[in-house]
mmCIF file of C-alpha atoms in Angstrom:
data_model
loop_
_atom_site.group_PDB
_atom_site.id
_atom_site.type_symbol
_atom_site.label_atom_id
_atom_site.label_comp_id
_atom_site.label_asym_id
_atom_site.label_seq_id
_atom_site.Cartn_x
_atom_site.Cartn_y
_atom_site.Cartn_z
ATOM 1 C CA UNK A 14 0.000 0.000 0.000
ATOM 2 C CA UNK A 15 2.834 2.272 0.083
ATOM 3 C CA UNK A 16 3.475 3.354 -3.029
ATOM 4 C CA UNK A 17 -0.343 3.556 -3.604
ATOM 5 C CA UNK A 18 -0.058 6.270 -0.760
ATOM 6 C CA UNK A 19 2.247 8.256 -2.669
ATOM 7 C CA UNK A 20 0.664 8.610 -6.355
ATOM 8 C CA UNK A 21 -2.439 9.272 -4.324
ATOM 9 C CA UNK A 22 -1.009 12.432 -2.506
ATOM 10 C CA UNK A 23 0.972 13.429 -6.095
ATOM 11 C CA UNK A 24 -2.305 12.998 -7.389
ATOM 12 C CA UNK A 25 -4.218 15.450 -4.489
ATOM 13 C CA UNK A 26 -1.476 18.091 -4.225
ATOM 14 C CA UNK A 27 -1.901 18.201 -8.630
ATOM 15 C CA UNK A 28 -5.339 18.205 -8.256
ATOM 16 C CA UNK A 29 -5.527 21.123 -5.942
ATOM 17 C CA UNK A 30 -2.941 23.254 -7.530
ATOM 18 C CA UNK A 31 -5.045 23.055 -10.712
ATOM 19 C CA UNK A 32 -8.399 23.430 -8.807
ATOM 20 C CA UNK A 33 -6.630 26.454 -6.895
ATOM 21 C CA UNK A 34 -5.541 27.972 -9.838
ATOM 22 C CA UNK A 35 -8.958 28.186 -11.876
ATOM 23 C CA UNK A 36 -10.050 29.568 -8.668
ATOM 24 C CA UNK A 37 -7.899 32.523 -7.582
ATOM 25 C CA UNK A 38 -5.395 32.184 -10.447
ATOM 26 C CA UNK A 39 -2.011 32.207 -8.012
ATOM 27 C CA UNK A 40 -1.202 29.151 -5.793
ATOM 28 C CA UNK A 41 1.433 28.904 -3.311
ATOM 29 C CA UNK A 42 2.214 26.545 -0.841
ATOM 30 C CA UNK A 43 0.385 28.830 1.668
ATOM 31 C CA UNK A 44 -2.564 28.273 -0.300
ATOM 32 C CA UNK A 45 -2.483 24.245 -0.425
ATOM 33 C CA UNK A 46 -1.615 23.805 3.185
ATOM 34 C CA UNK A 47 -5.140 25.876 3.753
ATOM 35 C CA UNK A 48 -7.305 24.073 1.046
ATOM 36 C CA UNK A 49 -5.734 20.834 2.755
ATOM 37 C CA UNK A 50 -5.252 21.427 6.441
ATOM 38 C CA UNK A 51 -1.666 20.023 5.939
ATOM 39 C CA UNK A 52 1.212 22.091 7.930
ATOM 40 C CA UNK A 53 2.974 24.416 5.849
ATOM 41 C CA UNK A 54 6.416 22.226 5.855
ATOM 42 C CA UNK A 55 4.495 19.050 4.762
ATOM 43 C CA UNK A 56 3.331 21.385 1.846
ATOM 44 C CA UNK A 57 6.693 22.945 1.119
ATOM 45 C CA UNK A 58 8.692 19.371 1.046
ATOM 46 C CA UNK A 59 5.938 18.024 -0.736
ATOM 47 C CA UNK A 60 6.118 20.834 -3.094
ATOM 48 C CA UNK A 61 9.869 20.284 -3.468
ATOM 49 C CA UNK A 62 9.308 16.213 -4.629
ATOM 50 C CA UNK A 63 7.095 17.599 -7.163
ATOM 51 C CA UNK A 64 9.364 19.630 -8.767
ATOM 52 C CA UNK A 65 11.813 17.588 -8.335
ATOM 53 C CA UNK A 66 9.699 15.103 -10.461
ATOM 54 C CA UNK A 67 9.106 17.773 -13.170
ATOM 55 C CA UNK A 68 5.123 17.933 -12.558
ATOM 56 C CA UNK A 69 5.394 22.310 -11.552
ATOM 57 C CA UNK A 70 7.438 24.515 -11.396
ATOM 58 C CA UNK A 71 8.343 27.334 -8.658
ATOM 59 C CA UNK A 72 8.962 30.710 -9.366
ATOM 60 C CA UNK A 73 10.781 33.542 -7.221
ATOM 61 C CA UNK A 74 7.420 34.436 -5.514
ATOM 62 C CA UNK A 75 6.818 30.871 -4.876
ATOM 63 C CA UNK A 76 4.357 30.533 -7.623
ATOM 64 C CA UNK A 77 3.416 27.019 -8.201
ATOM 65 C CA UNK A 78 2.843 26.251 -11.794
ATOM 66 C CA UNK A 79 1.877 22.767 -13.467
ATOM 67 C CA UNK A 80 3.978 21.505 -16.252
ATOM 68 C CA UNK A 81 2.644 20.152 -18.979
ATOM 69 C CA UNK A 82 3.609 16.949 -17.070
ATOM 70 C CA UNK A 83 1.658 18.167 -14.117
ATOM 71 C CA UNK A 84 -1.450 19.626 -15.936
ATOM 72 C CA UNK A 85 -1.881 15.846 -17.912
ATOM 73 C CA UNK A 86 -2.265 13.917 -14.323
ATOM 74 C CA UNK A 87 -4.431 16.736 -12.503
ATOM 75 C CA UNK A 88 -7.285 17.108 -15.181
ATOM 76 C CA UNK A 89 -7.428 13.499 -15.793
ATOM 77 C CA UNK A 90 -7.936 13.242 -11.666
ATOM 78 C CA UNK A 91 -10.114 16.305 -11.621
ATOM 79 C CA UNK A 92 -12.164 15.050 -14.562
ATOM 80 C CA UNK A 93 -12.484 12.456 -12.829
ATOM 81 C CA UNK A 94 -13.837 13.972 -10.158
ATOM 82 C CA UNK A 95 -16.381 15.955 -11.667
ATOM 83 C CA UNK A 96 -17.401 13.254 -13.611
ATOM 84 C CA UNK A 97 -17.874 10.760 -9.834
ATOM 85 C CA UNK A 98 -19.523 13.990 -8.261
ATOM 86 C CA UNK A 99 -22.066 14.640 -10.646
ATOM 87 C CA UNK A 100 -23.190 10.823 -10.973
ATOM 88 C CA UNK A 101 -23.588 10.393 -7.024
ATOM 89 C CA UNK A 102 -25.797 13.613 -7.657
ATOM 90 C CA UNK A 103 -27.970 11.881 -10.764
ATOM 91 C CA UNK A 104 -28.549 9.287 -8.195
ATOM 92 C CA UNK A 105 -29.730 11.844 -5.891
ATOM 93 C CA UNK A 106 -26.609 12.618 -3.367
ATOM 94 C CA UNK A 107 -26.388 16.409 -1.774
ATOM 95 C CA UNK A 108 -24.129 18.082 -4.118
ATOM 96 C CA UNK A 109 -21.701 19.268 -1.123
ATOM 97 C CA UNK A 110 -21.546 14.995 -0.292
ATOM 98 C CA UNK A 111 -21.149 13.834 -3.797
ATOM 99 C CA UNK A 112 -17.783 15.979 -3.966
ATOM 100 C CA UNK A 113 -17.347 15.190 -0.817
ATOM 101 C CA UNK A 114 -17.209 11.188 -1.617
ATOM 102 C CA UNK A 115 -15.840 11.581 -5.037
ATOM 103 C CA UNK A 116 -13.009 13.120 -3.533
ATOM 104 C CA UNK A 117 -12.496 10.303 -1.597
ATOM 105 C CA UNK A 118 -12.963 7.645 -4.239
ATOM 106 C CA UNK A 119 -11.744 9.024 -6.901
ATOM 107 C CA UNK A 120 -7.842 8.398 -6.226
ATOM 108 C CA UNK A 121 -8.882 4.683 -4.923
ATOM 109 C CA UNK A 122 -10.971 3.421 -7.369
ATOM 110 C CA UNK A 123 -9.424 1.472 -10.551
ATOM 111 C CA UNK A 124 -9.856 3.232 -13.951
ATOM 112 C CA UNK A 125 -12.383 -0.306 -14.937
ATOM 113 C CA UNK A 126 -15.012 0.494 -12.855
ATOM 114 C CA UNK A 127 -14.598 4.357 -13.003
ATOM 115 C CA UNK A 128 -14.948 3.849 -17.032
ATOM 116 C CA UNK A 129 -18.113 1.211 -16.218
ATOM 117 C CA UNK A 130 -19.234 4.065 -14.173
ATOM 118 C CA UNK A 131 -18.953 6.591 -16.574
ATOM 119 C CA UNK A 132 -20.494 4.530 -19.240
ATOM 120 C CA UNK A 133 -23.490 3.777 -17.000
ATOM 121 C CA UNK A 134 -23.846 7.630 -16.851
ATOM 122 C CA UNK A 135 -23.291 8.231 -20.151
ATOM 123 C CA UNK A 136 -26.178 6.145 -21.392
ATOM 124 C CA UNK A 137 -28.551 7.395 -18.610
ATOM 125 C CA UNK A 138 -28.045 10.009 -17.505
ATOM 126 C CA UNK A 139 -26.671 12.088 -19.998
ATOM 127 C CA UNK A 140 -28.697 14.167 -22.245
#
C-alpha cells in the first residue's frame, strides 16, 4: 500500500494546484496547506518532490505552476472527479456529499469500474 499512498497524494497536491488555480489564479504553498489542512512544511517538502519530479514549477514568488507533465495527471484526476460527483448527484446525493465522496474515491478506485461508471452515466443520464 505504500506506493499507492504516494501517487495518491501526487495525485491530491496536482489536483488542488489546478483546482486552486482556476479559482484565484495564483497558488502557493500557503494556499495548499489551507485548502488541505496540511502544515505548511508538509506542503513545502511536498512541493519540493514535485518539482523535483518535473510535474510544476516554482517561481521567485513561490508561484506554483503545473507543467505540462503536471497539468496531464491533474485534469485526468479532476475530470475524474467531476465526472464521480455529478453521478452520485444523478442518483440523488447532496451536491456538497457527492464531492465530498468523489473526492475520496476518486484516487482509490481502478480506472475499470470508473470507465463502467462513466459509461453507465453516459447512457442514462446524460442528455
Amino acid at each position: 500500500g505504500l506506493m499507492m499512498q504516494k501517487t495518491e497524494s501526487t495525485e491530491n497536491y496536482l489536483e488542488r494546484i489546478y483546482m486552486l488555480r482556476e479559482e484565484k489564479g495564483n497558488v502557493r504553498s500557503i494556499d495548499i496547506a489551507h485548502a488541505l489542512n496540511f502544515s505548511k512544511p508538509s506542503v513545502s517538502n511536498a512541493v519540493k518532490k514535485l518539482a523535483e519530479k518535473g510535474y510544476i514549477t516554482v517561481d521567485g514568488d513561490h508561484n506554483l505552476f503545473l507543467t505540462s507533465k503536471g497539468e496531464g495527471i491533474a485534469t485526468r484526476i479532476y475530470k475524474r472527479h467531476c465526472d464521480l460527483a455529478n453521478l452520485f448527484m444523478a442518483l440523488g446525493v447532496s451536491e456538497e456529499t457527492a464531492y465530498a465522496d468523489a473526492c475520496m474515491i476518486e484516487h482509490d478506485i481502478s480506472e475499470e469500474t470508473y470507465q463502467c461508471l462513466l459509461a453507465h452515466y453516459n447512457s442514462h443520464f446524460k442528455k
